[in-house]
Amino acid sequence: MPYMFVSTQIRLENGPTNVGDEFSDPVVMNYLGARKTTMLGNNFSEYHVDDPPRLVLDKLEKIGFRVVSMTGVGQTLVWCLHKELE
């Protein structure tokens, strides 16, 4: 799974940080210490960590992910990361 999205609300830039969806690599999610949750009313799950995005991005860089792009969508900050396949 070479691509990954990381996001957070602008008002919550110190965390929590959304680090994946229900199809994310469980090994990477475990490495980040993420917990899988399903918000009331949603029919999908997401992985979250309490760390701020900067720490999450630092951890992902250590295992080979690189930021491809970053944008703001409304009140949400989103980073797209990529890891080369081995």
PDB file of N, CA and C in Angstrom, residues 13-52:
ATOM      1  N   GLU A  13      -4.772  21.076  15.570  1.00  0.00           N
ATOM      2  CA  GLU A  13      -3.465  20.780  14.984  1.00  0.00           C
ATOM      3  C   GLU A  13      -2.482  20.158  15.967  1.00  0.00           C
ATOM      4  N   ASN A  14      -2.839  20.101  17.239  1.00  0.00           N
ATOM      5  CA  ASN A  14      -2.021  19.386  18.220  1.00  0.00           C
ATOM      6  C   ASN A  14      -2.513  17.965  18.424  1.00  0.00           C
ATOM      7  N   GLY A  15      -3.453  17.503  17.618  1.00  0.00           N
ATOM      8  CA  GLY A  15      -3.993  16.158  17.695  1.00  0.00           C
ATOM      9  C   GLY A  15      -5.449  16.195  18.143  1.00  0.00           C
ATOM     10  N   PRO A  16      -6.187  15.147  17.952  1.00  0.00           N
ATOM     11  CA  PRO A  16      -5.773  13.891  17.327  1.00  0.00           C
ATOM     12  C   PRO A  16      -5.581  14.033  15.818  1.00  0.00           C
ATOM     13  N   THR A  17      -4.945  13.031  15.242  1.00  0.00           N
ATOM     14  CA  THR A  17      -4.653  13.015  13.817  1.00  0.00           C
ATOM     15  C   THR A  17      -5.252  11.764  13.195  1.00  0.00           C
ATOM     16  N   ASN A  18      -5.942  11.936  12.075  1.00  0.00           N
ATOM     17  CA  ASN A  18      -6.504  10.816  11.323  1.00  0.00           C
ATOM     18  C   ASN A  18      -5.383  10.253  10.453  1.00  0.00           C
ATOM     19  N   VAL A  19      -5.121   8.950  10.571  1.00  0.00           N
ATOM     20  CA  VAL A  19      -3.994   8.364   9.848  1.00  0.00           C
ATOM     21  C   VAL A  19      -4.368   7.245   8.881  1.00  0.00           C
ATOM     22  N   GLY A  20      -5.648   6.940   8.742  1.00  0.00           N
ATOM     23  CA  GLY A  20      -5.999   5.897   7.791  1.00  0.00           C
ATOM     24  C   GLY A  20      -7.461   5.517   7.846  1.00  0.00           C
ATOM     25  N   ASP A  21      -7.844   4.681   6.880  1.00  0.00           N
ATOM     26  CA  ASP A  21      -9.203   4.165   6.836  1.00  0.00           C
ATOM     27  C   ASP A  21      -9.187   2.674   7.149  1.00  0.00           C
ATOM     28  N   GLU A  22     -10.335   2.051   7.043  1.00  0.00           N
ATOM     29  CA  GLU A  22     -10.449   0.642   7.433  1.00  0.00           C
ATOM     30  C   GLU A  22      -9.616  -0.300   6.575  1.00  0.00           C
ATOM     31  N   PHE A  23      -9.138   0.179   5.430  1.00  0.00           N
ATOM     32  CA  PHE A  23      -8.333  -0.657   4.541  1.00  0.00           C
ATOM     33  C   PHE A  23      -6.832  -0.382   4.667  1.00  0.00           C
ATOM     34  N   SER A  24      -6.436   0.449   5.611  1.00  0.00           N
ATOM     35  CA  SER A  24      -5.025   0.796   5.797  1.00  0.00           C
ATOM     36  C   SER A  24      -4.211  -0.396   6.288  1.00  0.00           C
ATOM     37  N   ASP A  25      -2.921  -0.353   5.994  1.00  0.00           N
ATOM     38  CA  ASP A  25      -1.999  -1.414   6.387  1.00  0.00           C
ATOM     39  C   ASP A  25      -1.953  -1.518   7.916  1.00  0.00           C
ATOM     40  N   PRO A  26      -2.385  -2.653   8.474  1.00  0.00           N
ATOM     41  CA  PRO A  26      -2.403  -2.792   9.932  1.00  0.00           C
ATOM     42  C   PRO A  26      -1.020  -2.721  10.567  1.00  0.00           C
ATOM     43  N   VAL A  27       0.027  -3.084   9.848  1.00  0.00           N
ATOM     44  CA  VAL A  27       1.386  -3.005  10.389  1.00  0.00           C
ATOM     45  C   VAL A  27       1.777  -1.540  10.598  1.00  0.00           C
ATOM     46  N   VAL A  28       1.466  -0.694   9.622  1.00  0.00           N
ATOM     47  CA  VAL A  28       1.769   0.741   9.737  1.00  0.00           C
ATOM     48  C   VAL A  28       0.914   1.359  10.841  1.00  0.00           C
ATOM     49  N   MET A  29      -0.358   0.986  10.899  1.00  0.00           N
ATOM     50  CA  MET A  29      -1.246   1.533  11.930  1.00  0.00           C
ATOM     51  C   MET A  29      -0.758   1.144  13.329  1.00  0.00           C
ATOM     52  N   ASN A  30      -0.288  -0.078  13.481  1.00  0.00           N
ATOM     53  CA  ASN A  30       0.258  -0.534  14.765  1.00  0.00           C
ATOM     54  C   ASN A  30       1.524   0.254  15.110  1.00  0.00           C
ATOM     55  N   TYR A  31       2.389   0.475  14.127  1.00  0.00           N
ATOM     56  CA  TYR A  31       3.617   1.245  14.332  1.00  0.00           C
ATOM     57  C   TYR A  31       3.306   2.658  14.838  1.00  0.00           C
ATOM     58  N   LEU A  32       2.241   3.254  14.304  1.00  0.00           N
ATOM     59  CA  LEU A  32       1.851   4.604  14.711  1.00  0.00           C
ATOM     60  C   LEU A  32       1.111   4.624  16.045  1.00  0.00           C
ATOM     61  N   GLY A  33       0.681   3.453  16.507  1.00  0.00           N
ATOM     62  CA  GLY A  33      -0.097   3.396  17.743  1.00  0.00           C
ATOM     63  C   GLY A  33      -1.532   3.842  17.527  1.00  0.00           C
ATOM     64  N   ALA A  34      -2.039   3.642  16.314  1.00  0.00           N
ATOM     65  CA  ALA A  34      -3.377   4.104  15.956  1.00  0.00           C
ATOM     66  C   ALA A  34      -4.463   3.177  16.483  1.00  0.00           C
ATOM     67  N   ARG A  35      -5.615   3.772  16.764  1.00  0.00           N
ATOM     68  CA  ARG A  35      -6.782   2.991  17.176  1.00  0.00           C
ATOM     69  C   ARG A  35      -7.871   3.151  16.111  1.00  0.00           C
ATOM     70  N   LYS A  36      -8.542   2.053  15.828  1.00  0.00           N
ATOM     71  CA  LYS A  36      -9.594   2.040  14.810  1.00  0.00           C
ATOM     72  C   LYS A  36     -10.920   2.394  15.465  1.00  0.00           C
ATOM     73  N   THR A  37     -11.612   3.397  14.911  1.00  0.00           N
ATOM     74  CA  THR A  37     -12.890   3.828  15.473  1.00  0.00           C
ATOM     75  C   THR A  37     -13.918   4.000  14.362  1.00  0.00           C
ATOM     76  N   THR A  38     -15.172   3.881  14.739  1.00  0.00           N
ATOM     77  CA  THR A  38     -16.279   4.159  13.839  1.00  0.00           C
ATOM     78  C   THR A  38     -17.161   5.200  14.508  1.00  0.00           C
ATOM     79  N   MET A  39     -17.263   6.359  13.897  1.00  0.00           N
ATOM     80  CA  MET A  39     -18.072   7.437  14.448  1.00  0.00           C
ATOM     81  C   MET A  39     -19.551   7.116  14.256  1.00  0.00           C
ATOM     82  N   LEU A  40     -20.363   7.497  15.218  1.00  0.00           N
ATOM     83  CA  LEU A  40     -21.799   7.281  15.156  1.00  0.00           C
ATOM     84  C   LEU A  40     -22.360   7.883  13.865  1.00  0.00           C
ATOM     85  N   GLY A  41     -23.094   7.084  13.117  1.00  0.00           N
ATOM     86  CA  GLY A  41     -23.700   7.546  11.866  1.00  0.00           C
ATOM     87  C   GLY A  41     -22.876   7.239  10.631  1.00  0.00           C
ATOM     88  N   ASN A  42     -21.586   6.896  10.800  1.00  0.00           N
ATOM     89  CA  ASN A  42     -20.735   6.542   9.655  1.00  0.00           C
ATOM     90  C   ASN A  42     -20.804   5.048   9.399  1.00  0.00           C
ATOM     91  N   ASN A  43     -20.694   4.662   8.138  1.00  0.00           N
ATOM     92  CA  ASN A  43     -20.658   3.244   7.800  1.00  0.00           C
ATOM     93  C   ASN A  43     -19.244   2.808   7.413  1.00  0.00           C
ATOM     94  N   PHE A  44     -18.247   3.516   7.945  1.00  0.00           N
ATOM     95  CA  PHE A  44     -16.841   3.188   7.697  1.00  0.00           C
ATOM     96  C   PHE A  44     -16.037   3.479   8.961  1.00  0.00           C
ATOM     97  N   SER A  45     -14.860   2.897   9.026  1.00  0.00           N
ATOM     98  CA  SER A  45     -13.969   3.083  10.176  1.00  0.00           C
ATOM     99  C   SER A  45     -12.761   3.918   9.773  1.00  0.00           C
ATOM    100  N   GLU A  46     -12.148   4.559  10.765  1.00  0.00           N
ATOM    101  CA  GLU A  46     -10.936   5.343  10.560  1.00  0.00           C
ATOM    102  C   GLU A  46      -9.950   5.038  11.680  1.00  0.00           C
ATOM    103  N   TYR A  47      -8.668   5.242  11.381  1.00  0.00           N
ATOM    104  CA  TYR A  47      -7.626   5.105  12.393  1.00  0.00           C
ATOM    105  C   TYR A  47      -7.215   6.492  12.864  1.00  0.00           C
ATOM    106  N   HIS A  48      -7.064   6.649  14.192  1.00  0.00           N
ATOM    107  CA  HIS A  48      -6.677   7.925  14.792  1.00  0.00           C
ATOM    108  C   HIS A  48      -5.534   7.706  15.776  1.00  0.00           C
ATOM    109  N   VAL A  49      -4.697   8.725  15.925  1.00  0.00           N
ATOM    110  CA  VAL A  49      -3.674   8.752  16.974  1.00  0.00           C
ATOM    111  C   VAL A  49      -3.820  10.077  17.723  1.00  0.00           C
ATOM    112  N   ASP A  50      -3.338  10.127  18.949  1.00  0.00           N
ATOM    113  CA  ASP A  50      -3.404  11.358  19.733  1.00  0.00           C
ATOM    114  C   ASP A  50      -2.277  12.329  19.400  1.00  0.00           C
ATOM    115  N   ASP A  51      -1.268  11.860  18.675  1.00  0.00           N
ATOM    116  CA  ASP A  51      -0.120  12.697  18.326  1.00  0.00           C
ATOM    117  C   ASP A  51      -0.505  13.797  17.341  1.00  0.00           C
ATOM    118  N   PRO A  52       0.199  14.927  17.379  1.00  0.00           N
ATOM    119  CA  PRO A  52      -0.013  15.967  16.365  1.00  0.00           C
ATOM    120  C   PRO A  52       0.538  15.499  15.014  1.00  0.00           C
TER     121      PRO A  52
END
